[in-house]
Amino acid sequence: MHQVNVDGFWMDKTEVTNEQFDKFVRATTYVTIAERKPDAKDFPGVPAEKLVPGSVVFSPPSLAELNRERVAEGLEKLTEVPLDDHFLWWRYVPGASWRHPEGPQSDINGRETLPVVHVAWDDAVAYCKGAGKRLPTEAEWEYAARGGLDRQPYVWGEEQKPGGKWPANIWQGRFPTENTTEDGFKTTAPVATFPPNGFGLFDMAGNVWEWCSDWYLPDYYAHTPSKNPRGPDTSFDPNEPGVMKRVQRGGSFLCSDLYCIGYRPSARMKSSPDTGLSHTGFRCVKDARPPKS
Ligand SMILES: [Ca+2]
């Protein structure tokens, strides 16, 4: 923990919605990464028939399904889905994209006020640019999330569930197989469904993860410059060496206190910039004053 200062900035009150993203795409004919055919030279060794546009969708196995597979492989039955293997609940779905969040048969009709998902970092940057804004730095994001509170575990304060009510769209139940939807939502919620933080910003905890502009290094954040830290010049994730990653913040509807507790304002996440996921979105910021030239 250390103190940093950030210059004044404005931040979108909500995550960017499907409706907002749709307007941007119509105006610019922008095509998101999930909708583009993957380039063979970026995926050496992958057979041509597998190089199809798509995105990664949350698709948890049931314990029974998992055990059927394990028995077939001669492995012991499990009593819970293990939490150390995220490949168990993430699946690459051909045709999945922001327009088709669960795959080609799904669409966003009636989901106008839900946060846009399956947007890669480059897609988020393109949207912000088109809006005359930019992605927040990780430090800006955390400052904004805390909403004026000092060193509190949650963006709303100290108690996890004040007054017995969940103040954010996160996961209740045994992740990833049991979602009790105690907070009212199984997946994403319309933006601004839950109360805002002290700065009037909605969903700074939960709903969807939000891209930041910074590259990810595990130890950078503990030793940043004290003035307007902008992230390291390079990226390294010890869990996946060789894959450059950008920072994400805020947690999502999939964050459980049994697993990542990613909805705390101190929690960090990272993902490769070309990856869209069904729980990842973003919001933009704008400098309060143009920088002096
Ligand atoms: Ca969020």
PDB file of C-alpha atoms and ligand atoms in Angstrom:
ATOM      1  CA  MET A   1       0.000   0.000   0.000  1.00  0.00           C
ATOM      2  CA  HIS A   2       1.361   3.432  -0.902  1.00  0.00           C
ATOM      3  CA  GLN A   3      -0.025   6.854  -1.706  1.00  0.00           C
ATOM      4  CA  VAL A   4      -0.288   8.193  -5.245  1.00  0.00           C
ATOM      5  CA  ASN A   5      -1.808  11.345  -6.726  1.00  0.00           C
ATOM      6  CA  VAL A   6      -3.772  11.532  -9.921  1.00  0.00           C
ATOM      7  CA  ASP A   7      -4.736  14.676 -11.823  1.00  0.00           C
ATOM      8  CA  GLY A   8      -8.399  15.585 -12.083  1.00  0.00           C
ATOM      9  CA  PHE A   9     -10.481  13.535 -14.509  1.00  0.00           C
ATOM     10  CA  TRP A  10     -14.076  12.788 -15.382  1.00  0.00           C
ATOM     11  CA  MET A  11     -15.315   9.222 -15.536  1.00  0.00           C
ATOM     12  CA  ASP A  12     -18.380   7.646 -17.177  1.00  0.00           C
ATOM     13  CA  LYS A  13     -20.969   7.047 -14.460  1.00  0.00           C
ATOM     14  CA  THR A  14     -21.676   3.582 -15.819  1.00  0.00           C
ATOM     15  CA  GLU A  15     -20.062   0.812 -17.772  1.00  0.00           C
ATOM     16  CA  VAL A  16     -20.500   1.300 -21.543  1.00  0.00           C
ATOM     17  CA  THR A  17     -23.818  -0.313 -22.510  1.00  0.00           C
ATOM     18  CA  ASN A  18     -24.814  -2.385 -25.529  1.00  0.00           C
ATOM     19  CA  GLU A  19     -26.860   0.549 -26.768  1.00  0.00           C
ATOM     20  CA  GLN A  20     -23.895   2.933 -26.568  1.00  0.00           C
ATOM     21  CA  PHE A  21     -21.545   0.455 -28.201  1.00  0.00           C
ATOM     22  CA  ASP A  22     -24.077  -0.221 -30.948  1.00  0.00           C
ATOM     23  CA  LYS A  23     -24.233   3.504 -31.763  1.00  0.00           C
ATOM     24  CA  PHE A  24     -20.447   3.616 -32.021  1.00  0.00           C
ATOM     25  CA  VAL A  25     -20.331   0.565 -34.303  1.00  0.00           C
ATOM     26  CA  ARG A  26     -23.077   1.958 -36.573  1.00  0.00           C
ATOM     27  CA  ALA A  27     -21.313   5.303 -36.845  1.00  0.00           C
ATOM     28  CA  THR A  28     -17.854   3.890 -37.541  1.00  0.00           C
ATOM     29  CA  THR A  29     -18.465   0.372 -39.011  1.00  0.00           C
ATOM     30  CA  TYR A  30     -15.958  -0.805 -36.397  1.00  0.00           C
ATOM     31  CA  VAL A  31     -15.534  -4.598 -36.243  1.00  0.00           C
ATOM     32  CA  THR A  32     -14.539  -6.025 -32.839  1.00  0.00           C
ATOM     33  CA  ILE A  33     -11.717  -8.526 -32.490  1.00  0.00           C
ATOM     34  CA  ALA A  34     -14.150 -11.334 -31.608  1.00  0.00           C
ATOM     35  CA  GLU A  35     -15.869 -10.791 -34.978  1.00  0.00           C
ATOM     36  CA  ARG A  36     -12.634 -10.940 -37.012  1.00  0.00           C
ATOM     37  CA  LYS A  37     -11.174 -14.159 -38.368  1.00  0.00           C
ATOM     38  CA  PRO A  38      -8.075 -15.011 -36.290  1.00  0.00           C
ATOM     39  CA  ASP A  39      -4.879 -14.620 -38.327  1.00  0.00           C
ATOM     40  CA  ALA A  40      -3.037 -17.941 -38.826  1.00  0.00           C
ATOM     41  CA  LYS A  41       0.321 -16.279 -38.170  1.00  0.00           C
ATOM     42  CA  ASP A  42      -0.797 -15.241 -34.661  1.00  0.00           C
ATOM     43  CA  PHE A  43      -1.737 -18.848 -33.848  1.00  0.00           C
ATOM     44  CA  PRO A  44       1.029 -21.063 -35.149  1.00  0.00           C
ATOM     45  CA  GLY A  45       0.107 -24.745 -35.134  1.00  0.00           C
ATOM     46  CA  VAL A  46      -3.637 -24.195 -34.831  1.00  0.00           C
ATOM     47  CA  PRO A  47      -5.494 -26.010 -37.645  1.00  0.00           C
ATOM     48  CA  ALA A  48      -7.223 -23.714 -40.182  1.00  0.00           C
ATOM     49  CA  GLU A  49     -10.721 -25.008 -39.347  1.00  0.00           C
ATOM     50  CA  LYS A  50     -10.233 -23.881 -35.744  1.00  0.00           C
ATOM     51  CA  LEU A  51      -9.364 -20.308 -36.756  1.00  0.00           C
ATOM     52  CA  VAL A  52     -12.912 -18.977 -36.596  1.00  0.00           C
ATOM     53  CA  PRO A  53     -14.201 -15.737 -35.051  1.00  0.00           C
ATOM     54  CA  GLY A  54     -15.597 -16.152 -31.569  1.00  0.00           C
ATOM     55  CA  SER A  55     -15.193 -15.341 -27.923  1.00  0.00           C
ATOM     56  CA  VAL A  56     -14.908 -16.935 -24.506  1.00  0.00           C
ATOM     57  CA  VAL A  57     -18.171 -17.674 -22.716  1.00  0.00           C
ATOM     58  CA  PHE A  58     -18.740 -18.702 -19.094  1.00  0.00           C
ATOM     59  CA  SER A  59     -20.049 -22.278 -19.311  1.00  0.00           C
ATOM     60  CA  PRO A  60     -19.544 -24.092 -16.001  1.00  0.00           C
ATOM     61  CA  PRO A  61     -19.814 -27.871 -15.955  1.00  0.00           C
ATOM     62  CA  SER A  62     -22.165 -29.529 -13.503  1.00  0.00           C
ATOM     63  CA  LEU A  63     -20.417 -31.716 -10.944  1.00  0.00           C
ATOM     64  CA  ALA A  64     -22.226 -34.745 -12.421  1.00  0.00           C
ATOM     65  CA  GLU A  65     -20.928 -33.948 -15.938  1.00  0.00           C
ATOM     66  CA  LEU A  66     -17.412 -33.449 -14.656  1.00  0.00           C
ATOM     67  CA  ASN A  67     -17.512 -36.737 -12.728  1.00  0.00           C
ATOM     68  CA  ARG A  68     -18.838 -38.634 -15.756  1.00  0.00           C
ATOM     69  CA  GLU A  69     -15.790 -37.451 -17.703  1.00  0.00           C
ATOM     70  CA  ARG A  70     -13.457 -38.275 -14.831  1.00  0.00           C
ATOM     71  CA  VAL A  71     -14.829 -41.796 -14.396  1.00  0.00           C
ATOM     72  CA  ALA A  72     -14.449 -42.352 -18.160  1.00  0.00           C
ATOM     73  CA  GLU A  73     -10.796 -41.325 -17.801  1.00  0.00           C
ATOM     74  CA  GLY A  74     -10.303 -43.632 -14.812  1.00  0.00           C
ATOM     75  CA  LEU A  75     -10.044 -40.726 -12.327  1.00  0.00           C
ATOM     76  CA  GLU A  76     -11.588 -40.444  -8.876  1.00  0.00           C
ATOM     77  CA  LYS A  77     -14.942 -38.670  -8.448  1.00  0.00           C
ATOM     78  CA  LEU A  78     -14.867 -35.171  -6.941  1.00  0.00           C
ATOM     79  CA  THR A  79     -17.227 -33.677  -4.355  1.00  0.00           C
ATOM     80  CA  GLU A  80     -16.836 -30.089  -5.678  1.00  0.00           C
ATOM     81  CA  VAL A  81     -15.695 -28.510  -8.933  1.00  0.00           C
ATOM     82  CA  PRO A  82     -12.035 -27.605  -8.261  1.00  0.00           C
ATOM     83  CA  LEU A  83     -11.361 -23.855  -8.234  1.00  0.00           C
ATOM     84  CA  ASP A  84      -7.787 -24.040  -9.491  1.00  0.00           C
ATOM     85  CA  ASP A  85      -8.603 -24.727 -13.151  1.00  0.00           C
ATOM     86  CA  HIS A  86     -10.492 -21.910 -14.866  1.00  0.00           C
ATOM     87  CA  PHE A  87     -10.458 -23.832 -18.162  1.00  0.00           C
ATOM     88  CA  LEU A  88     -13.248 -25.898 -16.605  1.00  0.00           C
ATOM     89  CA  TRP A  89     -15.747 -23.054 -16.835  1.00  0.00           C
ATOM     90  CA  TRP A  90     -14.526 -20.943 -19.777  1.00  0.00           C
ATOM     91  CA  ARG A  91     -15.268 -22.122 -23.312  1.00  0.00           C
ATOM     92  CA  TYR A  92     -14.336 -20.639 -26.700  1.00  0.00           C
ATOM     93  CA  VAL A  93     -17.629 -20.302 -28.558  1.00  0.00           C
ATOM     94  CA  PRO A  94     -17.437 -19.753 -32.343  1.00  0.00           C
ATOM     95  CA  GLY A  95     -19.676 -16.842 -33.315  1.00  0.00           C
ATOM     96  CA  ALA A  96     -19.851 -15.383 -29.803  1.00  0.00           C
ATOM     97  CA  SER A  97     -19.332 -11.612 -29.759  1.00  0.00           C
ATOM     98  CA  TRP A  98     -20.834  -8.471 -28.227  1.00  0.00           C
ATOM     99  CA  ARG A  99     -23.803  -8.902 -30.615  1.00  0.00           C
ATOM    100  CA  HIS A 100     -24.188 -12.599 -29.787  1.00  0.00           C
ATOM    101  CA  PRO A 101     -23.132 -12.916 -26.138  1.00  0.00           C
ATOM    102  CA  GLU A 102     -23.772 -16.678 -25.778  1.00  0.00           C
ATOM    103  CA  GLY A 103     -23.092 -17.588 -29.416  1.00  0.00           C
ATOM    104  CA  PRO A 104     -24.786 -17.184 -32.827  1.00  0.00           C
ATOM    105  CA  GLN A 105     -28.252 -18.140 -31.558  1.00  0.00           C
ATOM    106  CA  SER A 106     -28.256 -15.331 -28.951  1.00  0.00           C
ATOM    107  CA  ASP A 107     -28.581 -11.581 -29.470  1.00  0.00           C
ATOM    108  CA  ILE A 108     -28.764  -8.304 -27.548  1.00  0.00           C
ATOM    109  CA  ASN A 109     -32.418  -7.443 -28.218  1.00  0.00           C
ATOM    110  CA  GLY A 110     -33.861  -6.331 -24.904  1.00  0.00           C
ATOM    111  CA  ARG A 111     -30.349  -6.050 -23.446  1.00  0.00           C
ATOM    112  CA  GLU A 112     -29.772  -2.400 -24.427  1.00  0.00           C
ATOM    113  CA  THR A 113     -28.982  -1.248 -20.890  1.00  0.00           C
ATOM    114  CA  LEU A 114     -26.700  -4.174 -20.064  1.00  0.00           C
ATOM    115  CA  PRO A 115     -22.962  -3.526 -20.172  1.00  0.00           C
ATOM    116  CA  VAL A 116     -21.348  -4.484 -23.480  1.00  0.00           C
ATOM    117  CA  VAL A 117     -19.233  -7.650 -23.099  1.00  0.00           C
ATOM    118  CA  HIS A 118     -16.824  -9.669 -25.271  1.00  0.00           C
ATOM    119  CA  VAL A 119     -14.902  -6.481 -25.969  1.00  0.00           C
ATOM    120  CA  ALA A 120     -11.139  -6.826 -26.227  1.00  0.00           C
ATOM    121  CA  TRP A 121      -8.821  -4.104 -24.924  1.00  0.00           C
ATOM    122  CA  ASP A 122      -8.299  -2.745 -28.458  1.00  0.00           C
ATOM    123  CA  ASP A 123     -12.086  -2.535 -28.947  1.00  0.00           C
ATOM    124  CA  ALA A 124     -12.428  -0.566 -25.716  1.00  0.00           C
ATOM    125  CA  VAL A 125      -9.617   1.793 -26.733  1.00  0.00           C
ATOM    126  CA  ALA A 126     -11.265   2.352 -30.143  1.00  0.00           C
ATOM    127  CA  TYR A 127     -14.609   3.183 -28.515  1.00  0.00           C
ATOM    128  CA  CYS A 128     -13.067   5.622 -26.023  1.00  0.00           C
ATOM    129  CA  LYS A 129     -11.122   7.330 -28.807  1.00  0.00           C
ATOM    130  CA  GLY A 130     -14.286   7.693 -30.878  1.00  0.00           C
ATOM    131  CA  ALA A 131     -15.967   9.329 -27.886  1.00  0.00           C
ATOM    132  CA  GLY A 132     -13.073  11.777 -27.373  1.00  0.00           C
ATOM    133  CA  LYS A 133     -12.140   9.948 -24.172  1.00  0.00           C
ATOM    134  CA  ARG A 134      -9.657   7.286 -23.076  1.00  0.00           C
ATOM    135  CA  LEU A 135      -9.418   4.259 -20.801  1.00  0.00           C
ATOM    136  CA  PRO A 136      -8.607   5.024 -17.159  1.00  0.00           C
ATOM    137  CA  THR A 137      -5.216   4.139 -15.739  1.00  0.00           C
ATOM    138  CA  GLU A 138      -5.285   1.518 -13.012  1.00  0.00           C
ATOM    139  CA  ALA A 139      -4.555   4.166 -10.370  1.00  0.00           C
ATOM    140  CA  GLU A 140      -7.345   6.408 -11.653  1.00  0.00           C
ATOM    141  CA  TRP A 141      -9.714   3.465 -11.661  1.00  0.00           C
ATOM    142  CA  GLU A 142      -8.943   2.581  -8.042  1.00  0.00           C
ATOM    143  CA  TYR A 143      -9.169   6.200  -6.914  1.00  0.00           C
ATOM    144  CA  ALA A 144     -12.574   6.473  -8.587  1.00  0.00           C
ATOM    145  CA  ALA A 145     -13.776   3.134  -7.207  1.00  0.00           C
ATOM    146  CA  ARG A 146     -13.017   4.132  -3.626  1.00  0.00           C
ATOM    147  CA  GLY A 147     -15.373   7.083  -4.031  1.00  0.00           C
ATOM    148  CA  GLY A 148     -13.701   9.165  -1.335  1.00  0.00           C
ATOM    149  CA  LEU A 149     -13.493   6.379   1.254  1.00  0.00           C
ATOM    150  CA  ASP A 150     -10.085   5.804   2.802  1.00  0.00           C
ATOM    151  CA  ARG A 151      -8.687   2.250   2.930  1.00  0.00           C
ATOM    152  CA  GLN A 152     -12.057   0.505   3.127  1.00  0.00           C
ATOM    153  CA  PRO A 153     -12.357  -3.095   1.939  1.00  0.00           C
ATOM    154  CA  TYR A 154     -15.373  -2.381  -0.286  1.00  0.00           C
ATOM    155  CA  VAL A 155     -16.361   0.542  -2.494  1.00  0.00           C
ATOM    156  CA  TRP A 156     -19.387   1.074  -0.232  1.00  0.00           C
ATOM    157  CA  GLY A 157     -17.473   0.777   3.060  1.00  0.00           C
ATOM    158  CA  GLU A 158     -16.507  -1.778   5.638  1.00  0.00           C
ATOM    159  CA  GLU A 159     -19.320  -4.328   5.792  1.00  0.00           C
ATOM    160  CA  GLN A 160     -19.627  -6.927   3.057  1.00  0.00           C
ATOM    161  CA  LYS A 161     -23.421  -6.961   3.070  1.00  0.00           C
ATOM    162  CA  PRO A 162     -24.734  -3.826   4.778  1.00  0.00           C
ATOM    163  CA  GLY A 163     -28.276  -4.145   6.095  1.00  0.00           C
ATOM    164  CA  GLY A 164     -28.369  -7.756   4.866  1.00  0.00           C
ATOM    165  CA  LYS A 165     -28.530  -6.622   1.208  1.00  0.00           C
ATOM    166  CA  TRP A 166     -25.933  -7.244  -1.521  1.00  0.00           C
ATOM    167  CA  PRO A 167     -24.849  -3.809  -2.780  1.00  0.00           C
ATOM    168  CA  ALA A 168     -23.395  -5.108  -6.062  1.00  0.00           C
ATOM    169  CA  ASN A 169     -23.903  -7.698  -8.783  1.00  0.00           C
ATOM    170  CA  ILE A 170     -21.540 -10.480  -7.688  1.00  0.00           C
ATOM    171  CA  TRP A 171     -21.807 -14.243  -7.166  1.00  0.00           C
ATOM    172  CA  GLN A 172     -23.607 -15.915  -4.275  1.00  0.00           C
ATOM    173  CA  GLY A 173     -23.442 -19.675  -3.756  1.00  0.00           C
ATOM    174  CA  ARG A 174     -20.807 -22.284  -4.438  1.00  0.00           C
ATOM    175  CA  PHE A 175     -18.796 -21.098  -7.480  1.00  0.00           C
ATOM    176  CA  PRO A 176     -18.978 -22.148 -10.306  1.00  0.00           C
ATOM    177  CA  THR A 177     -21.872 -24.616 -10.157  1.00  0.00           C
ATOM    178  CA  GLU A 178     -24.391 -23.007  -7.800  1.00  0.00           C
ATOM    179  CA  ASN A 179     -25.580 -19.421  -8.358  1.00  0.00           C
ATOM    180  CA  THR A 180     -28.277 -18.578  -5.825  1.00  0.00           C
ATOM    181  CA  THR A 181     -28.859 -15.118  -7.424  1.00  0.00           C
ATOM    182  CA  GLU A 182     -29.476 -13.611  -3.978  1.00  0.00           C
ATOM    183  CA  ASP A 183     -28.541 -10.223  -5.484  1.00  0.00           C
ATOM    184  CA  GLY A 184     -31.233 -10.671  -8.158  1.00  0.00           C
ATOM    185  CA  PHE A 185     -28.975 -11.455 -11.137  1.00  0.00           C
ATOM    186  CA  LYS A 186     -27.517 -14.600 -12.640  1.00  0.00           C
ATOM    187  CA  THR A 187     -25.381 -12.780 -15.213  1.00  0.00           C
ATOM    188  CA  THR A 188     -24.978  -9.075 -16.019  1.00  0.00           C
ATOM    189  CA  ALA A 189     -27.441  -6.531 -14.610  1.00  0.00           C
ATOM    190  CA  PRO A 190     -28.620  -3.333 -16.330  1.00  0.00           C
ATOM    191  CA  VAL A 191     -26.028  -0.662 -15.493  1.00  0.00           C
ATOM    192  CA  ALA A 192     -26.847   1.472 -12.430  1.00  0.00           C
ATOM    193  CA  THR A 193     -29.176  -1.126 -10.909  1.00  0.00           C
ATOM    194  CA  PHE A 194     -27.233  -0.990  -7.631  1.00  0.00           C
ATOM    195  CA  PRO A 195     -26.510   2.178  -5.627  1.00  0.00           C
ATOM    196  CA  PRO A 196     -23.586   4.370  -6.774  1.00  0.00           C
ATOM    197  CA  ASN A 197     -20.401   4.906  -4.756  1.00  0.00           C
ATOM    198  CA  GLY A 198     -19.436   8.171  -3.068  1.00  0.00           C
ATOM    199  CA  PHE A 199     -18.474   9.766  -6.406  1.00  0.00           C
ATOM    200  CA  GLY A 200     -21.789   8.844  -8.060  1.00  0.00           C
ATOM    201  CA  LEU A 201     -20.233   6.010 -10.078  1.00  0.00           C
ATOM    202  CA  PHE A 202     -22.210   2.804 -10.573  1.00  0.00           C
ATOM    203  CA  ASP A 203     -20.993  -0.812 -10.639  1.00  0.00           C
ATOM    204  CA  MET A 204     -17.438   0.004  -9.563  1.00  0.00           C
ATOM    205  CA  ALA A 205     -17.763  -3.354  -7.806  1.00  0.00           C
ATOM    206  CA  GLY A 206     -19.125  -6.283  -9.782  1.00  0.00           C
ATOM    207  CA  ASN A 207     -21.303  -6.574 -12.891  1.00  0.00           C
ATOM    208  CA  VAL A 208     -18.415  -6.635 -15.426  1.00  0.00           C
ATOM    209  CA  TRP A 209     -14.636  -6.347 -15.156  1.00  0.00           C
ATOM    210  CA  GLU A 210     -13.372  -3.098 -16.649  1.00  0.00           C
ATOM    211  CA  TRP A 211     -10.302  -2.634 -18.830  1.00  0.00           C
ATOM    212  CA  CYS A 212      -7.649  -0.169 -17.684  1.00  0.00           C
ATOM    213  CA  SER A 213      -4.972   1.305 -19.928  1.00  0.00           C
ATOM    214  CA  ASP A 214      -2.012  -0.163 -17.966  1.00  0.00           C
ATOM    215  CA  TRP A 215       0.089  -3.145 -18.911  1.00  0.00           C
ATOM    216  CA  TYR A 216       0.082  -5.764 -16.159  1.00  0.00           C
ATOM    217  CA  LEU A 217       3.072  -6.650 -14.016  1.00  0.00           C
ATOM    218  CA  PRO A 218       2.431  -8.431 -10.701  1.00  0.00           C
ATOM    219  CA  ASP A 219       4.735  -6.203  -8.644  1.00  0.00           C
ATOM    220  CA  TYR A 220       4.516  -2.838 -10.449  1.00  0.00           C
ATOM    221  CA  TYR A 221       1.503  -1.595  -8.565  1.00  0.00           C
ATOM    222  CA  ALA A 222       3.277  -1.731  -5.191  1.00  0.00           C
ATOM    223  CA  HIS A 223       6.085   0.569  -6.395  1.00  0.00           C
ATOM    224  CA  THR A 224       4.508   2.979  -8.864  1.00  0.00           C
ATOM    225  CA  PRO A 225       5.633   6.564  -9.307  1.00  0.00           C
ATOM    226  CA  SER A 226       3.637   8.690  -6.868  1.00  0.00           C
ATOM    227  CA  LYS A 227       2.320  11.091  -9.530  1.00  0.00           C
ATOM    228  CA  ASN A 228      -0.109   9.876 -12.235  1.00  0.00           C
ATOM    229  CA  PRO A 229       1.220   6.330 -12.542  1.00  0.00           C
ATOM    230  CA  ARG A 230       0.541   5.023 -16.060  1.00  0.00           C
ATOM    231  CA  GLY A 231       1.654   1.421 -15.701  1.00  0.00           C
ATOM    232  CA  PRO A 232       4.844  -0.369 -16.702  1.00  0.00           C
ATOM    233  CA  ASP A 233       6.282  -0.364 -20.242  1.00  0.00           C
ATOM    234  CA  THR A 234       5.955  -4.094 -20.551  1.00  0.00           C
ATOM    235  CA  SER A 235       3.961  -6.978 -19.174  1.00  0.00           C
ATOM    236  CA  PHE A 236       4.635 -10.295 -17.500  1.00  0.00           C
ATOM    237  CA  ASP A 237       2.224 -12.736 -15.894  1.00  0.00           C
ATOM    238  CA  PRO A 238       4.031 -15.519 -14.012  1.00  0.00           C
ATOM    239  CA  ASN A 239       0.940 -17.710 -14.464  1.00  0.00           C
ATOM    240  CA  GLU A 240       1.177 -17.388 -18.251  1.00  0.00           C
ATOM    241  CA  PRO A 241       4.679 -16.343 -19.297  1.00  0.00           C
ATOM    242  CA  GLY A 242       4.931 -15.050 -22.862  1.00  0.00           C
ATOM    243  CA  VAL A 243       1.434 -13.547 -22.927  1.00  0.00           C
ATOM    244  CA  MET A 244       1.324  -9.755 -22.583  1.00  0.00           C
ATOM    245  CA  LYS A 245      -1.610  -8.635 -20.447  1.00  0.00           C
ATOM    246  CA  ARG A 246      -3.545  -5.484 -19.634  1.00  0.00           C
ATOM    247  CA  VAL A 247      -5.073  -4.711 -16.253  1.00  0.00           C
ATOM    248  CA  GLN A 248      -8.766  -5.127 -15.457  1.00  0.00           C
ATOM    249  CA  ARG A 249     -10.495  -3.889 -12.334  1.00  0.00           C
ATOM    250  CA  GLY A 250     -13.712  -4.121 -10.353  1.00  0.00           C
ATOM    251  CA  GLY A 251     -14.770  -7.749 -10.509  1.00  0.00           C
ATOM    252  CA  SER A 252     -17.840  -9.168 -12.190  1.00  0.00           C
ATOM    253  CA  PHE A 253     -21.069 -11.046 -11.607  1.00  0.00           C
ATOM    254  CA  LEU A 254     -18.837 -14.129 -11.373  1.00  0.00           C
ATOM    255  CA  CYS A 255     -16.816 -12.895  -8.391  1.00  0.00           C
ATOM    256  CA  SER A 256     -17.461 -14.858  -5.250  1.00  0.00           C
ATOM    257  CA  ASP A 257     -15.984 -14.502  -1.788  1.00  0.00           C
ATOM    258  CA  LEU A 258     -15.025 -18.185  -2.164  1.00  0.00           C
ATOM    259  CA  TYR A 259     -12.913 -17.468  -5.206  1.00  0.00           C
ATOM    260  CA  CYS A 260     -11.333 -14.198  -6.423  1.00  0.00           C
ATOM    261  CA  ILE A 261     -13.231 -11.585  -4.308  1.00  0.00           C
ATOM    262  CA  GLY A 262     -12.370  -9.397  -7.288  1.00  0.00           C
ATOM    263  CA  TYR A 263     -14.992  -6.791  -6.420  1.00  0.00           C
ATOM    264  CA  ARG A 264     -12.769  -5.247  -3.725  1.00  0.00           C
ATOM    265  CA  PRO A 265     -11.284  -1.932  -4.874  1.00  0.00           C
ATOM    266  CA  SER A 266      -7.805  -3.313  -4.121  1.00  0.00           C
ATOM    267  CA  ALA A 267      -8.227  -6.434  -6.279  1.00  0.00           C
ATOM    268  CA  ARG A 268      -6.436  -6.734  -9.626  1.00  0.00           C
ATOM    269  CA  MET A 269      -7.049  -8.857 -12.708  1.00  0.00           C
ATOM    270  CA  LYS A 270      -5.331  -9.128 -16.065  1.00  0.00           C
ATOM    271  CA  SER A 271      -6.082 -10.457 -19.494  1.00  0.00           C
ATOM    272  CA  SER A 272      -4.453 -10.495 -22.910  1.00  0.00           C
ATOM    273  CA  PRO A 273      -5.577  -7.414 -24.873  1.00  0.00           C
ATOM    274  CA  ASP A 274      -7.076  -9.460 -27.727  1.00  0.00           C
ATOM    275  CA  THR A 275      -9.341 -11.453 -25.417  1.00  0.00           C
ATOM    276  CA  GLY A 276     -13.037 -10.762 -25.008  1.00  0.00           C
ATOM    277  CA  LEU A 277     -14.964 -12.551 -22.282  1.00  0.00           C
ATOM    278  CA  SER A 278     -18.609 -12.721 -21.274  1.00  0.00           C
ATOM    279  CA  HIS A 279     -17.833 -10.849 -18.043  1.00  0.00           C
ATOM    280  CA  THR A 280     -15.521  -8.125 -19.359  1.00  0.00           C
ATOM    281  CA  GLY A 281     -16.500  -4.580 -20.333  1.00  0.00           C
ATOM    282  CA  PHE A 282     -15.159  -1.071 -19.730  1.00  0.00           C
ATOM    283  CA  ARG A 283     -15.915   2.598 -19.164  1.00  0.00           C
ATOM    284  CA  CYS A 284     -14.050   5.714 -20.290  1.00  0.00           C
ATOM    285  CA  VAL A 285     -12.514   8.768 -18.658  1.00  0.00           C
ATOM    286  CA  LYS A 286     -11.558  12.210 -19.828  1.00  0.00           C
ATOM    287  CA  ASP A 287      -8.948  14.638 -18.473  1.00  0.00           C
ATOM    288  CA  ALA A 288     -10.559  17.395 -16.446  1.00  0.00           C
ATOM    289  CA  ARG A 289      -8.244  19.886 -18.120  1.00  0.00           C
ATOM    290  CA  PRO A 290      -6.285  19.378 -21.330  1.00  0.00           C
ATOM    291  CA  PRO A 291      -2.619  18.777 -20.564  1.00  0.00           C
ATOM    292  CA  LYS A 292      -0.388  21.832 -20.995  1.00  0.00           C
ATOM    293  CA  SER A 293       1.504  21.682 -24.246  1.00  0.00           C
TER     294      SER A 293
HETATM  295 CA    CA B   1     -17.894  -3.067 -12.983  1.00  0.00          CA
END
